PDB file of C-alpha atoms in Angstrom:
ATOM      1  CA  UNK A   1     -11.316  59.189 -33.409  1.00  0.00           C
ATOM      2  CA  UNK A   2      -8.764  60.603 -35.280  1.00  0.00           C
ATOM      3  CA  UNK A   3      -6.651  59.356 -38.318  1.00  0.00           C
ATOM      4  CA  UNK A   4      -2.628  59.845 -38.111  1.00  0.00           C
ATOM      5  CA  UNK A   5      -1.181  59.559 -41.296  1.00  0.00           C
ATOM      6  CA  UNK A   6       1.972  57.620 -41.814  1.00  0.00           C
ATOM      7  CA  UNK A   7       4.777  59.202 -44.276  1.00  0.00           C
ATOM      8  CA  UNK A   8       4.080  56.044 -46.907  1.00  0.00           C
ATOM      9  CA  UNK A   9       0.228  56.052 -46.587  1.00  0.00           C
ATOM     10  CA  UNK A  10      -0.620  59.728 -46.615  1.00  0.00           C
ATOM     11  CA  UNK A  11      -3.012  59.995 -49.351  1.00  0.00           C
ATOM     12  CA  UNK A  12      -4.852  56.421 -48.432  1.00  0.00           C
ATOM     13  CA  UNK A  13      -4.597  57.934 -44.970  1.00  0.00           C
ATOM     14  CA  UNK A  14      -6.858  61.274 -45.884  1.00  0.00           C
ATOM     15  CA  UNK A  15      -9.245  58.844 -47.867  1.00  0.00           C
ATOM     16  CA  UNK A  16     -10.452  56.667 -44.850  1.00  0.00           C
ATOM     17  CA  UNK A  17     -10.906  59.895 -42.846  1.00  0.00           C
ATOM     18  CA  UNK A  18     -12.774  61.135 -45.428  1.00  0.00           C
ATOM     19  CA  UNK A  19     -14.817  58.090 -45.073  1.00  0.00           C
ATOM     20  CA  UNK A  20     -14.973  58.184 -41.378  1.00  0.00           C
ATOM     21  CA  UNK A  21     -15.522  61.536 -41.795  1.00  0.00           C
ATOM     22  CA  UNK A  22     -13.241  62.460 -39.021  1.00  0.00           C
ATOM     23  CA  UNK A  23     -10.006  64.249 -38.418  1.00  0.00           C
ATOM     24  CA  UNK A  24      -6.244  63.205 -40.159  1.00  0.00           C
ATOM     25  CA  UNK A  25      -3.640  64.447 -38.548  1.00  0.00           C
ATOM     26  CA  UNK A  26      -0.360  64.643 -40.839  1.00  0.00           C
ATOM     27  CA  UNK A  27       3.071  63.687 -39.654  1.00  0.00           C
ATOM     28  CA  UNK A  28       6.566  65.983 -39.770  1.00  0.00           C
ATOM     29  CA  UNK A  29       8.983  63.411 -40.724  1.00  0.00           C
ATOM     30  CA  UNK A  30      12.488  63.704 -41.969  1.00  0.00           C
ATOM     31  CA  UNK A  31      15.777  61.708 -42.539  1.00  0.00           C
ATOM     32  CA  UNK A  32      19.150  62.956 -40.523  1.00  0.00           C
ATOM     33  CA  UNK A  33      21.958  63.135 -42.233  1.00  0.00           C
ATOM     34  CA  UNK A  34      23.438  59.933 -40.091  1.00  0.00           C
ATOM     35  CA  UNK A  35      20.013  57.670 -41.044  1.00  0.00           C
ATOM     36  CA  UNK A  36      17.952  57.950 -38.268  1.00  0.00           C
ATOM     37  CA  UNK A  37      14.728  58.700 -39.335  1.00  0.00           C
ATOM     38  CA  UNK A  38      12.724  61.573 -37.162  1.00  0.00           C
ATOM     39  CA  UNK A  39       8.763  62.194 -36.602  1.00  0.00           C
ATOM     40  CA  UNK A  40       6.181  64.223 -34.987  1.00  0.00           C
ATOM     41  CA  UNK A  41       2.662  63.887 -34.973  1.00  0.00           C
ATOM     42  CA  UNK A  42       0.740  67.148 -35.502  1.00  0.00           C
ATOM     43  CA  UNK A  43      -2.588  67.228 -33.926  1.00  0.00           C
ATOM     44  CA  UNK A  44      -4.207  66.651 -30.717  1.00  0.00           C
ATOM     45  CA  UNK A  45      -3.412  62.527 -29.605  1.00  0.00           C
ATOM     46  CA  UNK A  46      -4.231  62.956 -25.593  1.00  0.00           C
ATOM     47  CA  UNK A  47      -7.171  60.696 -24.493  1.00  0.00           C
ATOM     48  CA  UNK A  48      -8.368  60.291 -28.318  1.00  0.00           C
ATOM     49  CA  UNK A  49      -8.947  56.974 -29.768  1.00  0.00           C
ATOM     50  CA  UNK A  50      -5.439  56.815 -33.211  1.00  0.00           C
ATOM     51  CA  UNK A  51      -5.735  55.196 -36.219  1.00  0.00           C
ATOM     52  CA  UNK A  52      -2.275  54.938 -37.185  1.00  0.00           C
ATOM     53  CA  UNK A  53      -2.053  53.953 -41.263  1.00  0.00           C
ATOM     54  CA  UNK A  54       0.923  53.490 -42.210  1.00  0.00           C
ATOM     55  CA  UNK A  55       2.774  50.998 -45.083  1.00  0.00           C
ATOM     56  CA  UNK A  56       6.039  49.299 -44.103  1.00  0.00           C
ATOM     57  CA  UNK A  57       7.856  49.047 -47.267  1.00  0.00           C
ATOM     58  CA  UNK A  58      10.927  49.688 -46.476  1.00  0.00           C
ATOM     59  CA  UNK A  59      12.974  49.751 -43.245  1.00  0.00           C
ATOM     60  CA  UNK A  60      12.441  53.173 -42.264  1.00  0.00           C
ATOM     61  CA  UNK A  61       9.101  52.921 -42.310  1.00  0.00           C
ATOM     62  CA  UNK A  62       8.629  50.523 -40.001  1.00  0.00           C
ATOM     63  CA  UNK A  63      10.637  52.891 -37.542  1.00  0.00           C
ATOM     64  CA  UNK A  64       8.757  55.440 -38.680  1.00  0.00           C
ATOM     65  CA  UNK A  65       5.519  53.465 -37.286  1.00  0.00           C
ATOM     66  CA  UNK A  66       7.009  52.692 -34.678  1.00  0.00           C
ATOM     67  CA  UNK A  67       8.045  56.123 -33.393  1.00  0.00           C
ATOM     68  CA  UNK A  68       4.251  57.395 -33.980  1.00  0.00           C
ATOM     69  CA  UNK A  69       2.897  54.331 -31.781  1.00  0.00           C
ATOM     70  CA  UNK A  70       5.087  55.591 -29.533  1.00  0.00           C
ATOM     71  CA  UNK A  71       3.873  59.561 -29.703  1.00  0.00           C
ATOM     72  CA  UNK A  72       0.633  58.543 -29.365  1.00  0.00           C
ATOM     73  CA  UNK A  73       1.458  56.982 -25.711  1.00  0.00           C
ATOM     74  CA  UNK A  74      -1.377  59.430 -24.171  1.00  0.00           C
ATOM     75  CA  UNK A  75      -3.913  58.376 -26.675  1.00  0.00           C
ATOM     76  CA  UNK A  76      -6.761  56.209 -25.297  1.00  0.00           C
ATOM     77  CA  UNK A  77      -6.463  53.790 -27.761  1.00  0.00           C
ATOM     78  CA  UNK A  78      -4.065  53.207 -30.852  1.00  0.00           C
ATOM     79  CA  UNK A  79      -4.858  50.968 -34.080  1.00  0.00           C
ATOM     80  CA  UNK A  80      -1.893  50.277 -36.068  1.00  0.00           C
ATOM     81  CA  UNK A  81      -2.877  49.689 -40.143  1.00  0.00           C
ATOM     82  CA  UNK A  82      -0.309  48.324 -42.252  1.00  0.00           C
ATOM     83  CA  UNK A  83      -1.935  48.164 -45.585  1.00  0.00           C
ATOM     84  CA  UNK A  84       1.640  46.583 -46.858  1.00  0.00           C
ATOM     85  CA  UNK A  85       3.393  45.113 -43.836  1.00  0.00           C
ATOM     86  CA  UNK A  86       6.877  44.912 -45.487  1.00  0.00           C
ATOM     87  CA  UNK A  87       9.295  41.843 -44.738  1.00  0.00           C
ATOM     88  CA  UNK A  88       6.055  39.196 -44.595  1.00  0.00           C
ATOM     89  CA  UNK A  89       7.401  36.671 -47.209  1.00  0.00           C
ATOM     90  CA  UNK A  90      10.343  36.146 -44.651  1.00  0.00           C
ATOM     91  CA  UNK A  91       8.281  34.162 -42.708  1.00  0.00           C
ATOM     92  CA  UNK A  92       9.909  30.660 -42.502  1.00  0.00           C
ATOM     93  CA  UNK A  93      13.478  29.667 -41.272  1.00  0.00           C
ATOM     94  CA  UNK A  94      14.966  27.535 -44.476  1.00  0.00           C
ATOM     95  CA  UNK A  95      19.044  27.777 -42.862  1.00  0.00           C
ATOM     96  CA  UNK A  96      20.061  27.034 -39.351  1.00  0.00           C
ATOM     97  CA  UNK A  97      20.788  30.508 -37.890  1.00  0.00           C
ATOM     98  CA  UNK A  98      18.357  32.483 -40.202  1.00  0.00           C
ATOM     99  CA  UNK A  99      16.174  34.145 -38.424  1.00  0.00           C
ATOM    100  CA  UNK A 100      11.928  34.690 -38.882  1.00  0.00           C
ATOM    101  CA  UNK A 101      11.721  38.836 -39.803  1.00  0.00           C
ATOM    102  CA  UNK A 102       8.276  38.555 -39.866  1.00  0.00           C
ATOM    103  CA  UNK A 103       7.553  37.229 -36.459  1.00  0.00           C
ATOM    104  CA  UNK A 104      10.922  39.692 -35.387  1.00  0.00           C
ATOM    105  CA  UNK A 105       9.017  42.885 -37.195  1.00  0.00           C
ATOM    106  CA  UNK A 106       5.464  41.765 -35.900  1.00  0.00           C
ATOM    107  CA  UNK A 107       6.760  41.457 -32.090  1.00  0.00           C
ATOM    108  CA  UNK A 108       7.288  44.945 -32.207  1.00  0.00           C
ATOM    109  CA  UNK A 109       3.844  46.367 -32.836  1.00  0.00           C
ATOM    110  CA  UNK A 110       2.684  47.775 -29.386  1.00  0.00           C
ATOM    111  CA  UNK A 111      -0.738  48.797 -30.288  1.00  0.00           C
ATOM    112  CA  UNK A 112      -4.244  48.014 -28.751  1.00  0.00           C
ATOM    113  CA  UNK A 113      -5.276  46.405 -32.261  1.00  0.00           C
ATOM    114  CA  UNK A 114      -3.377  45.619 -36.015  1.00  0.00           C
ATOM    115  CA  UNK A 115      -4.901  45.775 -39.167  1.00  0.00           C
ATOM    116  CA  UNK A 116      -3.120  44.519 -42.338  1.00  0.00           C
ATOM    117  CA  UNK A 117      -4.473  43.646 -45.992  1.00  0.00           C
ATOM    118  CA  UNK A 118      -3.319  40.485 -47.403  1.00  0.00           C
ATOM    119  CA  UNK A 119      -0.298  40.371 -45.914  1.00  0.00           C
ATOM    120  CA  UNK A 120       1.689  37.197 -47.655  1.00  0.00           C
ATOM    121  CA  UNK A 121       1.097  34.306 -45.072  1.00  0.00           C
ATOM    122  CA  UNK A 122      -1.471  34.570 -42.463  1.00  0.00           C
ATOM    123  CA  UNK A 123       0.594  32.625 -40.297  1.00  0.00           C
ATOM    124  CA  UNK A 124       2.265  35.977 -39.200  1.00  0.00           C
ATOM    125  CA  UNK A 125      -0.662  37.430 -37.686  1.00  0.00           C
ATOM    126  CA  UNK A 126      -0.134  35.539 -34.466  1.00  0.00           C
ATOM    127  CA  UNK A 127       3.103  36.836 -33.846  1.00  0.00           C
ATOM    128  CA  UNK A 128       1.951  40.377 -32.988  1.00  0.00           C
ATOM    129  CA  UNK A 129       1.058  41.301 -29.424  1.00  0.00           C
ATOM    130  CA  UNK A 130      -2.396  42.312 -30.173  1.00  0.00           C
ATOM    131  CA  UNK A 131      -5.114  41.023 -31.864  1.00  0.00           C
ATOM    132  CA  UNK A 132      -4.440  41.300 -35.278  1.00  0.00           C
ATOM    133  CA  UNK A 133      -6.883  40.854 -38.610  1.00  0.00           C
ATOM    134  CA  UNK A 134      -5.831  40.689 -41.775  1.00  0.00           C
ATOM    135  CA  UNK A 135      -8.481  42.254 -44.537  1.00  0.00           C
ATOM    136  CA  UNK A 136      -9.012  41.054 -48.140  1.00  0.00           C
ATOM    137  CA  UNK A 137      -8.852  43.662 -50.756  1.00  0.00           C
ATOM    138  CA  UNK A 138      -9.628  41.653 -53.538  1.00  0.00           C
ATOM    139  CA  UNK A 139     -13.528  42.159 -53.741  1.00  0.00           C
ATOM    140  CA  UNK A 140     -12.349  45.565 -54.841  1.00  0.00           C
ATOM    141  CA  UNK A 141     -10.536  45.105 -57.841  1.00  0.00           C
ATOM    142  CA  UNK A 142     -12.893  42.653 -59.040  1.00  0.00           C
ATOM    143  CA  UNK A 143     -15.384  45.492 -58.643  1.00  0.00           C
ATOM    144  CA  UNK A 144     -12.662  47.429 -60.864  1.00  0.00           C
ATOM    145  CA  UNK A 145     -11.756  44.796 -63.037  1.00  0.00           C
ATOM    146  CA  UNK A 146     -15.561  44.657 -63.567  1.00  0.00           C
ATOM    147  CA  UNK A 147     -15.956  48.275 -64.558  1.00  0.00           C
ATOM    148  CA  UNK A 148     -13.793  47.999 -67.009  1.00  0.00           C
ATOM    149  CA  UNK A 149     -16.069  46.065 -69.725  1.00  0.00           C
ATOM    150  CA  UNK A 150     -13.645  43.879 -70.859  1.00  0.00           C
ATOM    151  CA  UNK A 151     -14.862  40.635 -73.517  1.00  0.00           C
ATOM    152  CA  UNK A 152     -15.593  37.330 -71.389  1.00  0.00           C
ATOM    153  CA  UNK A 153     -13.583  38.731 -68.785  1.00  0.00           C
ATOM    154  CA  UNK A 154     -11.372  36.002 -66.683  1.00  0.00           C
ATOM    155  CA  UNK A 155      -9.366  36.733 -64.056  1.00  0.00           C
ATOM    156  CA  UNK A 156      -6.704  34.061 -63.780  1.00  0.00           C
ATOM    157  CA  UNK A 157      -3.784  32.716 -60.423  1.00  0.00           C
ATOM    158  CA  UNK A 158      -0.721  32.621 -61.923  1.00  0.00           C
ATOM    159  CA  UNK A 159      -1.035  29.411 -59.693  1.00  0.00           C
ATOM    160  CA  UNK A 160      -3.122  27.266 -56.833  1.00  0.00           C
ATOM    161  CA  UNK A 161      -1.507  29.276 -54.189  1.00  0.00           C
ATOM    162  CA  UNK A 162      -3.300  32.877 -55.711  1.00  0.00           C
ATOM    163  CA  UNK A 163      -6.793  30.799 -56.654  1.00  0.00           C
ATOM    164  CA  UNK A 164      -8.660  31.840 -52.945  1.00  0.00           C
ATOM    165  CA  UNK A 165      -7.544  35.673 -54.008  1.00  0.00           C
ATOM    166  CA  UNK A 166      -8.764  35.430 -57.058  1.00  0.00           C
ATOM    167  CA  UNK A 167     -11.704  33.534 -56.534  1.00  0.00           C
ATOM    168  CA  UNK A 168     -12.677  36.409 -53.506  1.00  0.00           C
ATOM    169  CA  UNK A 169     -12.222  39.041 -56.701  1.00  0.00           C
ATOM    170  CA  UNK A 170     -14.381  37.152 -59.227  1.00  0.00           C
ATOM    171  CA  UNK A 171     -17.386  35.302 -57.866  1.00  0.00           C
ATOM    172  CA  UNK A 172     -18.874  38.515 -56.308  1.00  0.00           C
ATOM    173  CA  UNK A 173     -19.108  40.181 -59.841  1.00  0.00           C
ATOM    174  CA  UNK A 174     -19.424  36.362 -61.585  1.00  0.00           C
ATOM    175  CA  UNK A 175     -16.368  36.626 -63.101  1.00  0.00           C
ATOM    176  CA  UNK A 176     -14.837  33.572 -64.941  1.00  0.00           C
ATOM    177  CA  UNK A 177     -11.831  32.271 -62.872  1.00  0.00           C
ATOM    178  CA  UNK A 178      -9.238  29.781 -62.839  1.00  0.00           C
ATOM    179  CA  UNK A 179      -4.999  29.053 -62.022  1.00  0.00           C
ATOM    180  CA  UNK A 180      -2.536  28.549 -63.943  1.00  0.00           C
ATOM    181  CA  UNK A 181      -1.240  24.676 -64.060  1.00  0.00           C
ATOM    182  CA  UNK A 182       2.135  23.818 -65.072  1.00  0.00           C
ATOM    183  CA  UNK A 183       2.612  20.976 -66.920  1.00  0.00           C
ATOM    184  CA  UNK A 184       6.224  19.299 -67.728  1.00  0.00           C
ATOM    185  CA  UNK A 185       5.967  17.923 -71.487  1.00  0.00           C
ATOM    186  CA  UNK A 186       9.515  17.026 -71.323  1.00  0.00           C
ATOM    187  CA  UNK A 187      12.929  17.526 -69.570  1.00  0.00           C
ATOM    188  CA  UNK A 188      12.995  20.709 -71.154  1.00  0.00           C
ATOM    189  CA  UNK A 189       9.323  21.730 -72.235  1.00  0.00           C
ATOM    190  CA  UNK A 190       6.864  23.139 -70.015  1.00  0.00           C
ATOM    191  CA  UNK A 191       3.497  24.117 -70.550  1.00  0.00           C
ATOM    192  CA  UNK A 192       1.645  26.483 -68.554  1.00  0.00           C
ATOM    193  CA  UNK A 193      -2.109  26.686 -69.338  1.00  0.00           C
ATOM    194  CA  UNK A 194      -5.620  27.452 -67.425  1.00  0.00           C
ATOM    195  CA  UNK A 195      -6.494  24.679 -65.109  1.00  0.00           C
ATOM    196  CA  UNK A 196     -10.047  24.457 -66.754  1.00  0.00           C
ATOM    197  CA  UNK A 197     -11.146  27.058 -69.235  1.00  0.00           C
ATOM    198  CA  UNK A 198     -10.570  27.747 -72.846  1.00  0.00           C
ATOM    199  CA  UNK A 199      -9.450  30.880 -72.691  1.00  0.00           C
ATOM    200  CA  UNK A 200      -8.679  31.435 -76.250  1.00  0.00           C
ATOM    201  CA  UNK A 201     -10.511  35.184 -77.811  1.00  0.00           C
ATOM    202  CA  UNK A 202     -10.745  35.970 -73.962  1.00  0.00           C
ATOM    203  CA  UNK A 203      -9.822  39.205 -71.574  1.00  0.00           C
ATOM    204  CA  UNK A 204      -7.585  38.021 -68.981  1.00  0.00           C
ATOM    205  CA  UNK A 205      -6.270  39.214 -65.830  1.00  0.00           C
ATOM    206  CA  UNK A 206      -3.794  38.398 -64.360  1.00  0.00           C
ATOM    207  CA  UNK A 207      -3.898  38.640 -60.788  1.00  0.00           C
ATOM    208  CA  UNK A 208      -1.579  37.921 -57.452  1.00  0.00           C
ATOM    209  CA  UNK A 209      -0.921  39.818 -53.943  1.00  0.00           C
ATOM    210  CA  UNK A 210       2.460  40.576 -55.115  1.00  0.00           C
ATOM    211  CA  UNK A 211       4.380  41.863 -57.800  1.00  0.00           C
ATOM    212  CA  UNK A 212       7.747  42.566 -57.193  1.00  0.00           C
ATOM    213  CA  UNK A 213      10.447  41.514 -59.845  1.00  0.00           C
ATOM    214  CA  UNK A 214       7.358  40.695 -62.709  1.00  0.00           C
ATOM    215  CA  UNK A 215       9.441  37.789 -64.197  1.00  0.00           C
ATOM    216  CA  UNK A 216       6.695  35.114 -63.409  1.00  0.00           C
ATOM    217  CA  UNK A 217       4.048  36.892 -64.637  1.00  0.00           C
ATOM    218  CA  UNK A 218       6.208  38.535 -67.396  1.00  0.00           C
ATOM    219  CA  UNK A 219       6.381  34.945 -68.546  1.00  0.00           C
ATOM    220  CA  UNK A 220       2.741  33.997 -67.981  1.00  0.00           C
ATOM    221  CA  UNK A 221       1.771  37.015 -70.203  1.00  0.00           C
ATOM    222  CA  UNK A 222       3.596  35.561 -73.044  1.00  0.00           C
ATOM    223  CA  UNK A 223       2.434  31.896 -72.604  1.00  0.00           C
ATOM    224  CA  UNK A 224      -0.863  33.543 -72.903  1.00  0.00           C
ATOM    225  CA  UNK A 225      -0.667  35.950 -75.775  1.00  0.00           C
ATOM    226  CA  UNK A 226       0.677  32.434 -77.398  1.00  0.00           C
ATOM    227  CA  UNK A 227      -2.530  30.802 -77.001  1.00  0.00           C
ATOM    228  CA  UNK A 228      -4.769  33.129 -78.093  1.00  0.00           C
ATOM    229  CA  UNK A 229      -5.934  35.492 -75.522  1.00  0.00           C
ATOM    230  CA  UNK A 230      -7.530  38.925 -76.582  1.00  0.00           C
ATOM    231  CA  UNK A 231      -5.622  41.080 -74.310  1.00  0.00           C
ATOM    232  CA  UNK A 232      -3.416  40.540 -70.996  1.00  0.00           C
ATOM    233  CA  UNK A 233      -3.944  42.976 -67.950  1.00  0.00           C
ATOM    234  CA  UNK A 234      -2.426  42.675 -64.606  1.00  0.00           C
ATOM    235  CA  UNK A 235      -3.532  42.982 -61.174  1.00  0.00           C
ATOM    236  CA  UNK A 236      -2.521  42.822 -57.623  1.00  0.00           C
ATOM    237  CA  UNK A 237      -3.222  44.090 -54.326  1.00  0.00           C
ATOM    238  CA  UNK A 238       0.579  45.385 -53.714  1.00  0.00           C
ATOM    239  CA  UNK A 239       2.531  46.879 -56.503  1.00  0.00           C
ATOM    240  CA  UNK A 240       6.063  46.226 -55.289  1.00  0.00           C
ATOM    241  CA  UNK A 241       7.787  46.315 -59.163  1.00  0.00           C
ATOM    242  CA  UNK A 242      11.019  46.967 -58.210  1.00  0.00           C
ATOM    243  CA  UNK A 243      13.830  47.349 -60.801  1.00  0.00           C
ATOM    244  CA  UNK A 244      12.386  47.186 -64.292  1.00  0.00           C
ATOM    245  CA  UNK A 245       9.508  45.497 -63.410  1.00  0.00           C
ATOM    246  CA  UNK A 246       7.055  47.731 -65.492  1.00  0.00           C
ATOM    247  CA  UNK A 247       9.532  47.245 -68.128  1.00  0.00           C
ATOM    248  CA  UNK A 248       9.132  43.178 -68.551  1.00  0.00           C
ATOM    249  CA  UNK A 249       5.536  43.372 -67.954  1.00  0.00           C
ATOM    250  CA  UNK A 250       5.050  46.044 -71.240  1.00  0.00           C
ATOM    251  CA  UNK A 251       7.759  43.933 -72.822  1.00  0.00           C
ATOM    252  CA  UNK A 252       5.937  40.629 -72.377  1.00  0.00           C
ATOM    253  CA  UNK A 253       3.132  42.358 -74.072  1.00  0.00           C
ATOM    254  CA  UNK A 254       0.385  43.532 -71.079  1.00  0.00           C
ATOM    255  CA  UNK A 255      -2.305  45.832 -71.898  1.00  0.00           C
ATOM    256  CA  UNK A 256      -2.170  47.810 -68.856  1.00  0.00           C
ATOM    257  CA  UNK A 257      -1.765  47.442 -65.367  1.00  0.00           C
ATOM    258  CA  UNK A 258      -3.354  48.145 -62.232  1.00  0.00           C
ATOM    259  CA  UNK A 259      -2.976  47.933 -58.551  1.00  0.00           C
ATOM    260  CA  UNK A 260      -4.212  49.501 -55.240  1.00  0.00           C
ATOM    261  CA  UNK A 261      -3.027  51.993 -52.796  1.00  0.00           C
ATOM    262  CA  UNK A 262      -1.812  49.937 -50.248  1.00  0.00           C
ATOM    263  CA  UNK A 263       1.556  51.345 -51.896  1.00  0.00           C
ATOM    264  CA  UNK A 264       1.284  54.704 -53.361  1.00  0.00           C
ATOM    265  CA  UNK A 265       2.012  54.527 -57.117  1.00  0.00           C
ATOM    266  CA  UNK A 266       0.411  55.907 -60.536  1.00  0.00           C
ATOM    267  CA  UNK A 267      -0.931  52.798 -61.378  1.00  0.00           C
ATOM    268  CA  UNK A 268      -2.826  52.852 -57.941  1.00  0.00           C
ATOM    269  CA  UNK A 269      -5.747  52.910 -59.636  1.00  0.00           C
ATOM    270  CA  UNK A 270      -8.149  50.868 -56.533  1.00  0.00           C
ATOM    271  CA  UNK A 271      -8.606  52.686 -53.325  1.00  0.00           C
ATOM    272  CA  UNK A 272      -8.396  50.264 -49.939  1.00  0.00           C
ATOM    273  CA  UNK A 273      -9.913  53.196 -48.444  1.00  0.00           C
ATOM    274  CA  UNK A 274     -13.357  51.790 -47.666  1.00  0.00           C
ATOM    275  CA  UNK A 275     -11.884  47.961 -46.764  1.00  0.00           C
ATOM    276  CA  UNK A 276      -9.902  49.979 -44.118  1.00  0.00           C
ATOM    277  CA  UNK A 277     -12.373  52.095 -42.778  1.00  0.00           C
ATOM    278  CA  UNK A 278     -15.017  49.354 -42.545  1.00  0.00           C
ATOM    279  CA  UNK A 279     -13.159  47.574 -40.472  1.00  0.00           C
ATOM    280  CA  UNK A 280     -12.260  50.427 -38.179  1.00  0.00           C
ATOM    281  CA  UNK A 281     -16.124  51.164 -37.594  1.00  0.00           C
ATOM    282  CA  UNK A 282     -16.839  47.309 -36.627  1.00  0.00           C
TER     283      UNK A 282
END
């Protein structure tokens, strides 16, 4: 087995061959001036079983991945990892005409087997033509969340939707847990609070898959620091923060924030490494 490393994943890439403790194999990659993205894969493919890791957060990634599926033609088997399989949330047709990206992008994945980690909607898995699992990387930053000796730690779902992440994060380590309810007061008020626990004089952390513009949970942080909580941290599997996301978060008053390498960042602080490579060796 050998481990190809995908332009957006190199670093997570060298970390489950470390694991494995078998060979990574970089990529040459580079951008033309016209767009079109170039690639070469560096070590021996020919009748080896390739683990391909590679996030698709943006567009040229996913070409990238596919143009080292496609390298790796003489390999005897190739297993595609998306740690962050980009265009996921488009996964429903609201408009006549629109069209499903994630069931467009997921056609397109010739490999013998797909990996991704809590990609948005498992709906999507059936769309590629492979079998494809999806792994949970949650149990991890509970694990981290856990280290980090916080008073009457909670982790909290900025709603419902988030509760079976966060619930996979806290009851290994018996963590406190809950999701965020909204209630309407009035035609104007609206109160956002725990489901079931007092969480006044508490740690909390915030936790989702996603965190991409940081309003929501910008606004959850301050709803919190409102009523009473010790400190506000923030957690998710894939740190998207685009535009001044960082920005509203610090604003709204967070304590610090952490995420995992699914996408590359310096607040990558949790390693999918070993979730990955499990899953390779079953």
């Amino acid at each position: 087995m050998r481990i190809v490393a995908g332009p957006a994943s190199q670093l997570l890439a060298t970390r489950v061959a470390s694991l494995l403790d078998c060979g990574v194999d970089l990529t040459e990659y580079k951008h033309f001036p016209d767009g079109e993205v170039y690639c070469r894969v560096t070590g021996d493919i020919k009748n080896n079983d390739i683990v391909i890791i590679q996030s698709t957060f943006q567009a040229s990634d996913l070409i990238f991945l596919l143009e080292l599926i496609d390298a790796c033609d003489e390999a005897k088997s190739v297993t595609a990892v998306m740690p962050y399989f980009g265009y996921a949330r488009q996964d429903k047709r609201f408009r006549p005409g629109e069209p499903i990206t994630a069931r467009a992008l997921a056609k397109c994945i010739k490999a013998d087997r797909v990996f991704t980690i809590n990609i948005h909607d498992r709906s999507v898995l059936k769309y590629f033509p492979c079998p494809a699992v999806d792994l949970n990387a949650a149990p991890e930053l509970g694990n981290y969340i856990d280290g980090m000796e916080l008073r009457d730690t909670t982790i909290l779902a900025p709603d419902d939707g988030a509760l079976n992440l966060v619930r996979s994060a806290a009851e290994p380590r018996n963590l406190h847990y809950d999701y965020l309810e909204k209630t309407r007061l009035s035609g104007e008020e609206v109160k956002i609070a725990p489901k079931n626990l007092d969480i006044k004089g508490r740690d909390v952390v915030l936790m989702d898959d996603i965190i991409s513009t940081g309003g929501t949970i910008a606004e959850a942080i301050k709803l919190l620091k409102a009523q009473g909580v010790r400190d506000v941290y923030v957690a998710c599997v894939h740190g998207v923060f685009v535009n001044n996301a960082y920005l509203k978060l610090h604003d709204a008053g967070v304590k610090d924030i952490l995420t995992t390498d699914t996408l590359e960042k310096a607040i990558s602080k949790v390693s999918v490494a070993s979730v990955i490579a499990d899953a390779i060796k079953k």
